[in-house]
Coordinates of C-alpha atoms and ligand atoms in Angstrom, one line a residue:
X1 CA -11.9 5.2 -10.5
X2 CA -9.5 7.4 -8.5
X3 CA -8.5 9.5 -11.9
X4 CA -11.9 10.5 -11.9
X5 CA -12.4 11.5 -8.1
X6 CA -9.2 13.7 -8.5
X7 CA -10.8 15.1 -11.6
X8 CA -13.8 15.8 -9.6
X9 CA -12.3 17.4 -6.6
X10 CA -9.9 19.8 -8.6
X11 CA -12.7 21.1 -10.5
X12 CA -15.3 21.4 -7.5
X13 CA -12.2 23.4 -5.9
X14 CA -11.6 25.8 -9.2
X15 CA -14.9 26.6 -8.8
X16 CA -14.8 27.3 -5.2
X17 CA -11.9 29.7 -5.9
X18 CA -8.8 27.8 -5.6
X19 CA -6.1 27.6 -7.6
X20 CA -4.1 24.2 -8.6
X21 CA -0.7 23.8 -8.0
X22 CA 1.4 20.6 -8.8
X23 CA 4.5 22.2 -6.4
X24 CA 3.8 21.3 -2.9
X25 CA 6.6 24.5 -1.9
X26 CA 4.1 26.7 -3.7
X27 CA 0.9 25.2 -2.4
X28 CA -0.9 26.4 0.9
X29 CA -3.1 23.2 0.7
X30 CA -1.9 19.0 0.2
X31 CA -4.8 16.8 -1.2
X32 CA -3.3 13.3 -1.4
X33 CA -5.9 10.7 -2.9
X34 CA -5.5 7.6 -2.1
X35 CA -6.8 3.8 -3.1
X36 CA -6.4 1.2 -0.4
X37 CA -6.7 -2.2 -2.5
X38 CA -2.7 -3.3 -1.8
X39 CA -1.1 -2.1 0.8
X40 CA 1.8 -1.0 -0.8
X41 CA -0.2 1.9 -2.3
X42 CA -0.9 3.0 1.4
X43 CA 2.6 2.7 2.3
X44 CA 3.6 5.0 -0.5
X45 CA 0.9 7.6 1.2
X46 CA 2.5 6.9 4.6
X47 CA 5.7 7.8 3.1
X48 CA 4.4 10.8 1.6
X49 CA 3.2 12.3 4.6
X50 CA 6.4 11.5 6.3
X51 CA 7.9 13.7 4.0
X52 CA 5.5 16.6 4.6
X53 CA 5.4 16.3 8.5
X54 CA 9.0 17.1 7.9
X55 CA 7.6 20.7 5.5
X56 CA 5.0 21.1 8.1
X57 CA 7.8 21.9 10.4
X58 CA 9.1 24.7 8.5
X59 CA 5.6 25.4 7.3
X60 CA 3.1 25.1 10.1
X61 CA 0.5 27.0 8.3
X62 CA 0.3 24.3 5.2
X63 CA -3.2 21.9 5.3
X64 CA -3.0 18.5 4.4
X65 CA -6.0 16.6 3.6
X66 CA -6.1 12.7 2.8
X67 CA -9.0 11.6 0.9
X68 CA -10.3 8.7 -0.5
X69 CA -10.4 4.7 0.2
X70 CA -7.4 5.2 2.8
X71 CA -9.4 8.0 4.2
X72 CA -12.3 6.0 4.9
X73 CA -10.8 2.6 6.1
X74 CA -8.6 4.4 8.7
X75 CA -10.4 7.5 9.6
X76 CA -9.3 8.9 13.1
X77 CA -6.7 7.2 13.3
X78 CA -5.3 8.6 10.3
X79 CA -6.2 11.9 11.7
X80 CA -4.0 11.2 14.5
X81 CA -0.7 11.7 11.8
X82 CA 1.0 14.9 12.7
X83 CA 0.8 16.2 9.0
X84 CA -2.8 15.1 8.7
X85 CA -5.6 18.3 9.0
X86 CA -8.4 16.5 7.1
X87 CA -9.7 13.0 6.6
X88 CA -12.1 12.8 3.7
X89 CA -13.7 9.7 2.6
X90 CA -15.1 9.1 -0.5
X91 CA -18.7 9.4 0.2
X92 CA -18.0 13.0 1.7
X93 CA -16.1 14.2 -1.2
X94 CA -18.5 17.1 -2.0
X95 CA -17.8 18.4 1.1
X96 CA -14.0 19.2 0.5
X97 CA -14.2 22.9 -0.3
X98 CA -15.8 23.5 2.9
X99 CA -13.5 21.0 4.7
X100 CA -10.7 22.7 3.3
X101 CA -12.3 26.7 3.8
X102 CA -12.7 25.7 7.8
X103 CA -9.4 23.9 8.4
X104 CA -7.8 27.2 6.2
X105 CA -9.3 29.4 8.4
X106 CA -9.6 27.6 11.8
X107 CA -6.6 25.4 11.9
X108 CA -8.3 22.7 13.2
X109 CA -8.5 18.7 12.2
X110 CA -11.7 17.6 10.4
X111 CA -12.6 14.2 9.9
X112 CA -15.7 13.4 7.3
X113 CA -15.9 9.5 7.0
X114 CA -19.3 7.3 6.7
X115 CA -19.6 5.1 9.9
X116 CA -21.7 2.7 8.6
X117 CA -20.2 2.8 5.0
X118 CA -22.3 -0.6 3.5
X119 CA -26.0 0.7 5.0
X120 CA -25.4 4.6 3.0
X121 CA -27.6 6.6 2.9
X122 CA -30.0 7.6 -0.3
X123 CA -29.5 11.5 1.0
X124 CA -25.5 10.7 1.1
X125 CA -26.3 9.4 -2.8
X126 CA -27.4 12.1 -3.9
X127 CA -25.4 14.6 -2.8
X128 CA -22.8 12.5 -4.7
X129 CA -25.1 12.5 -7.7
X130 CA -25.1 16.3 -7.7
X131 CA -21.5 16.7 -7.0
X132 CA -20.6 14.3 -10.3
X133 CA -23.0 15.8 -12.4
X134 CA -21.9 19.1 -11.9
X135 CA -18.0 18.3 -12.0
X136 CA -18.0 15.3 -14.4
X137 CA -18.3 17.6 -17.4
X138 CA -14.7 19.2 -17.1
X139 CA -11.7 19.0 -16.0
X140 CA -10.6 16.3 -18.3
X141 CA -7.3 14.6 -18.0
X142 CA -6.6 14.6 -21.4
X143 CA -8.8 17.2 -23.3
X144 CA -10.9 14.7 -26.1
X145 CA -11.4 12.0 -23.4
X146 CA -13.3 11.7 -20.0
X147 CA -14.4 9.0 -17.7
X148 CA -18.2 8.6 -16.6
X149 CA -18.6 6.6 -13.7
X150 CA -22.1 4.3 -13.7
X151 CA -22.2 3.0 -11.1
X152 CA -20.9 2.7 -7.6
X153 CA -19.6 0.5 -4.8
X154 CA -19.4 -3.6 -5.2
X155 CA -21.8 -6.2 -3.7
X156 CA -19.4 -8.6 -4.7
X157 CA -17.3 -9.5 -1.9
X158 CA -14.3 -10.9 -3.7
X159 CA -12.6 -12.6 -0.3
X160 CA -9.2 -10.7 -1.2
X161 CA -10.9 -7.0 -1.7
X162 CA -11.7 -4.2 0.6
X163 CA -13.3 -2.6 -2.1
X164 CA -17.0 -3.6 -0.5
X165 CA -16.0 -1.7 2.8
X166 CA -14.5 1.7 1.4
X167 CA -16.8 2.5 -1.4
X168 CA -19.9 1.0 0.0
X169 CA -22.7 -1.2 -1.5
X170 CA -23.5 -0.8 -5.7
X171 CA -25.4 1.6 -6.7
X172 CA -26.5 2.3 -9.9
X173 CA -26.9 6.3 -11.6
X174 CA -29.6 6.9 -13.4
X175 CA -29.6 6.1 -17.0
X176 CA -30.6 10.0 -18.4
X177 CA -28.0 11.7 -15.5
X178 CA -25.3 9.1 -17.5
X179 CA -26.6 10.3 -20.7
X180 CA -26.7 13.9 -20.2
X181 CA -23.2 14.0 -19.0
X182 CA -22.1 12.3 -22.0
X183 CA -24.2 14.8 -24.1
X184 CA -22.3 17.6 -22.4
X185 CA -19.0 16.2 -22.7
X186 CA -19.2 15.6 -26.4
X187 CA -20.6 19.5 -26.8
X188 CA -17.1 20.5 -25.1
X189 CA -15.2 18.3 -27.7
X190 CA -14.9 14.8 -25.7
X191 CA -14.5 12.2 -28.4
X192 CA -14.0 9.2 -26.3
X193 CA -15.8 8.5 -23.0
X194 CA -15.2 5.5 -20.9
X195 CA -17.8 4.3 -18.7
X196 CA -16.6 3.2 -15.3
X197 CA -17.8 0.7 -12.9
X198 CA -16.3 -1.9 -10.5
X199 CA -18.5 -4.7 -12.3
X200 CA -19.9 -2.2 -15.1
X201 CA -21.2 -5.0 -17.2
X202 CA -24.0 -5.4 -14.2
X203 CA -25.2 -2.0 -14.4
X204 CA -29.2 -2.0 -14.2
X205 CA -31.5 0.6 -13.5
X206 CA -34.8 0.1 -13.0
X207 CA -37.3 3.1 -14.6
X208 CA -41.1 2.2 -14.8
X209 CA -41.6 -1.1 -16.6
X210 CA -38.0 -1.1 -18.3
X211 CA -35.1 -2.1 -16.9
X212 CA -31.8 -0.2 -18.1
X213 CA -28.8 -2.6 -18.9
X214 CA -25.1 -1.5 -19.8
X215 CA -26.1 -2.3 -23.4
X216 CA -29.3 0.4 -23.3
X217 CA -25.9 3.2 -22.0
X218 CA -24.1 2.3 -24.9
X219 CA -26.5 2.3 -27.6
X220 CA -28.1 5.1 -26.5
X221 CA -24.5 6.9 -26.1
X222 CA -23.7 5.7 -29.7
X223 CA -26.2 8.0 -30.8
X224 CA -24.7 11.2 -29.5
X225 CA -23.3 13.5 -32.1
X226 CA -19.6 13.8 -31.5
X227 CA -19.0 11.0 -29.4
X228 CA -16.5 8.8 -31.6
X229 CA -15.5 6.1 -29.1
X230 CA -17.4 4.3 -26.2
X231 CA -15.7 1.8 -23.6
X232 CA -16.4 0.2 -20.5
X233 CA -14.3 -1.4 -17.6
X234 CA -14.1 -3.2 -15.5
X235 CA -16.3 -6.1 -16.5
X236 CA -17.2 -9.3 -13.9
X237 CA -17.2 -12.8 -15.6
X238 CA -20.9 -13.1 -16.1
X239 CA -23.5 -14.0 -18.5
X240 CA -26.0 -11.6 -17.6
X241 CA -26.5 -8.9 -20.3
X242 CA -23.2 -10.2 -21.8
X243 CA -24.9 -11.3 -25.0
X244 CA -27.0 -7.4 -24.7
X245 CA -23.6 -6.1 -24.9
X246 CA -21.4 -8.1 -27.3
X247 CA -24.5 -7.4 -29.7
X248 CA -24.4 -3.5 -29.2
X249 CA -21.0 -3.9 -29.5
X250 CA -21.2 -6.0 -32.9
X251 CA -23.8 -3.5 -34.1
X252 CA -22.0 0.3 -33.0
X253 CA -18.8 1.2 -34.5
X254 CA -18.6 3.4 -31.6
X255 CA -18.5 1.0 -29.2
X256 CA -14.3 -0.3 -29.2
X257 CA -13.9 -3.9 -29.5
X258 CA -12.3 -4.2 -26.2
X259 CA -13.2 -6.2 -22.9
X260 CA -11.4 -5.8 -19.4
X261 CA -12.9 -8.6 -17.6
X262 CA -10.6 -10.3 -15.2
X263 CA -10.1 -13.5 -14.1
X264 CA -7.6 -13.3 -10.5
X265 CA -6.9 -17.2 -11.0
X266 CA -7.0 -20.1 -13.1
X267 CA -7.2 -22.8 -10.6
X268 CA -10.9 -23.9 -9.5
X269 CA -10.2 -23.9 -6.0
X270 CA -8.8 -20.5 -5.6
X271 CA -11.3 -18.9 -7.6
X272 CA -13.8 -20.8 -5.0
X273 CA -11.7 -19.7 -2.2
X274 CA -11.7 -15.7 -3.9
X275 CA -15.6 -16.3 -4.0
X276 CA -15.3 -15.4 -7.8
X277 CA -18.5 -17.2 -9.2
X278 CA -16.9 -19.1 -12.3
X279 CA -14.8 -21.8 -12.9
X280 CA -11.9 -21.5 -15.4
X281 CA -13.6 -23.5 -18.0
X282 CA -16.6 -21.6 -17.8
X283 CA -14.4 -18.0 -18.0
X284 CA -12.6 -19.1 -21.5
X285 CA -16.0 -20.2 -22.6
X286 CA -17.0 -17.0 -22.3
X287 CA -14.4 -15.2 -24.2
X288 CA -14.4 -17.9 -26.7
X289 CA -18.1 -16.5 -27.0
X290 CA -16.7 -13.2 -27.0
X291 CA -14.4 -13.7 -29.6
X292 CA -17.0 -15.5 -31.8
X293 CA -19.4 -12.6 -31.7
X294 CA -16.8 -9.7 -32.4
X295 CA -13.5 -11.1 -34.4
X296 CA -10.5 -9.2 -33.3
X297 CA -11.7 -8.2 -29.7
X298 CA -8.8 -7.2 -27.6
X299 CA -9.1 -8.7 -24.3
X300 CA -7.4 -7.4 -21.1
X301 CA -7.4 -9.8 -17.6
X302 CA -6.1 -9.3 -13.9
X303 CA -4.3 -11.6 -11.7
X304 CA -3.5 -11.8 -7.9
X305 CA -0.5 -14.5 -7.5
X306 CA 0.3 -16.1 -3.8
X307 CA -3.2 -16.0 -3.0
X308 CA -3.3 -18.1 0.8
X309 CA -3.7 -21.8 -0.2
X310 CA -2.1 -21.5 -3.9
X311 CA 0.0 -24.2 -4.6
X312 CA 2.5 -24.8 -7.7
X313 CA -0.2 -26.7 -9.6
X314 CA -2.5 -23.9 -8.8
X315 CA -0.6 -21.8 -10.0
X316 CA 0.3 -23.7 -13.4
X317 CA -3.2 -23.4 -14.0
X318 CA -3.2 -19.8 -13.8
X319 CA -0.1 -20.0 -15.9
X320 CA -2.3 -22.5 -18.5
X321 CA -5.5 -19.8 -18.3
X322 CA -3.5 -16.9 -18.9
X323 CA -1.9 -18.9 -22.3
X324 CA -5.0 -19.9 -23.4
X325 CA -7.0 -16.4 -23.2
X326 CA -4.3 -14.5 -25.2
X327 CA -4.6 -11.3 -23.2
X328 CA -3.7 -8.0 -25.4
X329 CA -2.1 -7.6 -21.7
X330 CA -2.6 -8.2 -17.9
X331 CA -2.4 -6.9 -14.7
X332 CA -1.0 -9.1 -12.3
X333 CA -0.6 -8.4 -8.6
X334 CA 1.2 -10.4 -5.6
X335 CA -1.4 -10.9 -3.2
X336 CA -1.9 -8.6 0.1
X337 CA -3.6 -9.0 3.0
X338 CA -6.3 -6.0 3.3
X339 CA -7.7 -5.7 6.9
X340 CA -11.0 -6.7 7.4
X341 CA -11.7 -8.5 4.3
X342 CA -12.6 -12.5 4.7
X343 CA -9.3 -13.6 3.4
X344 CA -7.4 -11.6 5.8
X345 CA -10.1 -12.7 8.8
X346 CA -10.0 -16.4 8.0
X347 CA -7.1 -17.7 5.8
X348 CA -3.4 -17.2 6.4
X349 CA -1.0 -16.0 4.1
X350 CA 0.6 -19.2 3.2
X351 CA 2.9 -18.1 0.2
X352 CA 6.5 -16.5 1.1
X353 CA 6.9 -13.4 -0.4
X354 CA 10.3 -15.0 -2.7
X355 CA 7.4 -17.2 -3.9
X356 CA 4.9 -14.5 -5.0
X357 CA 8.2 -13.0 -6.5
X358 CA 8.7 -16.3 -8.3
X359 CA 5.5 -17.0 -9.6
X360 CA 5.0 -12.9 -10.3
X361 CA 7.7 -12.8 -12.9
X362 CA 6.7 -16.1 -14.4
X363 CA 3.4 -14.8 -15.3
X364 CA 4.9 -11.5 -16.2
X365 CA 6.9 -13.2 -19.0
X366 CA 4.2 -15.3 -20.3
X367 CA 1.9 -12.6 -20.7
X368 CA 5.2 -10.3 -22.4
X369 CA 5.5 -13.1 -25.0
X370 CA 1.6 -13.0 -25.5
X371 CA 1.4 -9.4 -26.0
X372 CA 4.7 -9.7 -28.0
X373 CA 2.9 -11.9 -30.5
X374 CA -0.4 -9.9 -30.8
X375 CA 1.5 -6.5 -31.3
X376 CA 3.7 -8.0 -33.9
X377 CA 0.2 -8.5 -35.9
X378 CA 0.3 -4.6 -36.6
X379 CA 3.2 -4.6 -38.2
X380 CA 3.2 -2.5 -41.9
X381 CA -0.5 -2.3 -40.9
X382 CA -2.1 1.2 -40.8
X383 CA -4.6 1.8 -37.7
X384 CA -6.7 4.6 -36.4
X385 CA -5.7 6.4 -33.2
X386 CA -6.6 8.9 -31.1
X387 CA -3.8 11.6 -30.3
X388 CA -3.4 11.8 -26.4
X389 CA -0.3 14.4 -26.7
X390 CA 3.0 14.3 -26.2
X391 CA 4.7 11.5 -25.4
X392 CA 5.9 11.2 -22.0
X393 CA 8.8 8.6 -22.6
X394 CA 11.6 9.6 -25.1
X395 CA 11.4 6.6 -27.5
X396 CA 14.3 6.4 -29.8
X397 CA 14.7 4.9 -33.2
X398 CA 11.7 6.0 -34.9
X399 CA 12.1 6.9 -38.3
X400 CA 11.0 10.1 -40.1
X401 CA 11.3 11.9 -36.5
X402 CA 11.9 15.7 -38.6
X403 CA 10.8 18.1 -36.7
X404 CA 8.1 17.1 -34.5
X405 CA 7.4 15.9 -31.2
X406 CA 6.7 12.1 -30.1
X407 CA 3.1 12.2 -29.9
X408 CA 1.2 9.2 -28.4
X409 CA -2.4 8.1 -28.6
X410 CA -4.6 4.9 -28.3
X411 CA -6.2 2.5 -30.9
X412 CA -9.6 1.6 -30.4
X413 CA -8.2 -1.5 -28.5
X414 CA -6.7 0.0 -26.6
X415 CA -2.7 -0.3 -27.7
X416 CA -0.6 2.6 -27.3
X417 CA 0.6 4.1 -30.2
X418 CA 4.0 6.3 -30.4
X419 CA 4.8 8.6 -33.9
X420 CA 6.4 11.6 -34.6
X421 CA 3.8 14.8 -35.6
X422 CA 2.9 18.4 -34.5
X423 CA 0.9 19.1 -31.1
X424 CA -1.6 20.0 -33.4
X425 CA -2.7 16.7 -33.6
X426 CA -3.7 16.3 -30.0
X427 CA -7.3 15.5 -29.3
X428 CA -7.7 14.3 -33.2
X429 CA -8.2 11.2 -34.9
X430 CA -4.9 10.4 -37.2
X431 CA -3.8 7.2 -39.5
X432 CA -0.5 5.6 -38.5
X433 CA 1.6 2.8 -40.0
X434 CA 3.4 0.6 -37.6
X435 CA 6.7 0.5 -38.5
X436 CA 8.2 -1.6 -35.3
X437 CA 6.2 -3.2 -32.2
X438 CA 7.0 -4.3 -28.2
X439 CA 5.0 -6.2 -26.4
X440 CA 3.3 -2.9 -25.0
X441 CA 3.6 -0.3 -27.7
X442 CA 3.5 0.0 -31.4
X443 CA 5.6 2.7 -33.1
X444 CA 4.4 4.1 -36.1
X445 CA 4.8 7.0 -38.7
X446 CA 2.0 9.0 -39.8
X447 CA 0.1 8.5 -42.8
Ligands
LIG1 N1 -13.5 -4.5 -9.9 C1 -12.7 -5.4 -10.8 C2 -12.9 -6.7 -11.1 O1 -13.7 -7.2 -10.4 O2 -12.4 -7.2 -12.0 C3 -11.6 -4.6 -9.9 C4 -11.3 -4.2 -8.9 S1 -9.8 -3.9 -8.1 C5 -9.4 -2.7 -7.5 C6 -8.2 -4.2 -9.3 C7 -7.6 -5.3 -9.1 O3 -7.0 -5.0 -8.1 C8 -8.2 -6.6 -9.2 O4 -8.8 -7.2 -10.5 C9 -7.2 -7.4 -8.4 O5 -6.9 -8.4 -9.2 C10 -6.6 -6.5 -8.0 N2 -6.7 -6.6 -6.4 C11 -7.6 -6.6 -5.0 N3 -7.5 -6.7 -4.2 C12 -6.4 -7.2 -4.5 C13 -5.5 -7.5 -3.0 N4 -6.0 -7.7 -1.6 N5 -4.0 -7.9 -3.1 C14 -3.6 -8.0 -4.3 N6 -4.3 -7.5 -5.5 C15 -5.9 -7.0 -5.1
LIG2 FE1 -13.2 -6.2 -5.2 FE2 -14.5 -8.4 -6.3 FE3 -15.9 -6.2 -6.4 FE4 -13.7 -6.0 -8.2 S1 -16.1 -7.5 -8.1 S2 -14.1 -4.6 -6.8 S3 -12.3 -7.7 -6.6 S4 -15.0 -7.3 -4.5

C-alpha cells in the first residue's frame, strides 16, 4: 500500500513540475511516507525527523512533509515537531502538490488530515478516486509491474490493528475504473499487476442487479492483452467468494497460484482476543481447500507473537499451525501496542520483551526450515521468471557468471530467483534452471 502511495505522490509531483531526487542534500522538499502499524516504524520516522531538524539549522528553507498513516494518527502533534512543515493524511494526498507550493511560498506550517476518519465523506472518496485513476498508471517501481488498489480502508477491527483508524472505512473502487487502469498499464508495457486491499478477497461492488467480487476482477483482467500475471494481496481467512476465487485461479493461467492469507496466531483463545473470526482448525481446512483446488499453490502468512495473554501453550499452538500450514514464507512480528486500538485500551501488554524475542526467533526458525524444504523441491528444475532488474545483493558462487551482471526476478508463486544475464532482460520472461537453493531465494542459470 505504502509503495503505491509513494508512486502516486511521485507521479503527481512530477506532473506539478517538481523534479525527484533521492538525495536530501539536493532537495528543497523532503517527503516522508509513513506507516503506523508497529511502533518501530514510527520510531524510525521520528529519528529521521531528528536528523532533518539538524539539517534545517543550516538550511532553514527546506520544506519537510510527513504523509500517510502516522500523519493521520498524530496530526497537529506531529506539526509541532521543529522539523515538520506539512502533515498530510492518506485521504489528503491528492492535495500534496498544492500544500507543497503553499509551504514553499509562505514557509507556513500546514495540516491536512481527516477529523473523523471513520466517516470519511463521499467527496473525499471521489477526490481519491480521481487522483488514483490519474496517477496510478505511471511511475511503476519496476517497469513491467504495477500495483492497483481495488479497495481502501478496513472494517475488520482486529483488536491490535491501527489500520481502520488511520485508513478509514472499507470502500471498494468501481470495477470499470480498476479494469480501465489495468488496460492503461498494459498498454504501457506492464505485464504483472498486483491487486491490493487489506482484505482483498472480500472486494464487492454492487452495480445494477450484479455484485462484482474479486473473482470477477481477476477474470476480466485475465482477458486484457499484454497482462501475463495477476496476483492479489492480502486475503482475510473467509469462505465468502473463496470458491469463486479458487475457480478463476484454476481456470486462468494468468492468475498466479499464490495466496497471502495471514493466520496471526494458532491459538483459538488468542484469535478470539484478536477479533479474528475463525479457529485454527477452520483456517487449516480453508488452506486444505485451496491446496485441493490448486495443487502447487504457494501460501504466505503473517503472525504476531506476544499478543497480550499469550502463554507458552498458546505460542506452541502457533508453532504447530505454522508447521501444518507449510507456508512458503511468513512475516512474523512482535506485538506492538498501538494507541487507540481495543487491545491497547483493554489488554495489558503482558508478554515481556525477552519472551517476545525468544518466540519470534523460534517461529522464524520453524518457518525457515519449511521454506528451505519447499525451496529444495526446485533444485535442478526449470522455472519461468519475470525479470525485475539488477540484484541488489551481490550473491557469490553462482555458476556461469560470465560478464553478465546478477539479475533478480520472481516466479509466478513469488519465489525470488537470482541468476546472471544481460540487463536487457529486465521486464522479460525467461527460463532459469535452478542450481542452488536457500530458504527464500533460488539461484540458477539462464536456459
Ligand atoms: N490486512 C492484512 C490482514 O488482515 O492480514 C494485514 C494488514 S497489517 C498492515 C500487516 C501485518 O502487520 C498484519 O498481518 C499483522 O501481522 C501485523 N500487525 C498489525 N498490527 C500489529 C501490531 N499492533 N503489532 C504487531 N504486528 C502487527
Ligand atoms: Fe488490520 Fe485486521 Fe483490517 Fe488486516 S483485517 S487491516 S489486520 S484490522
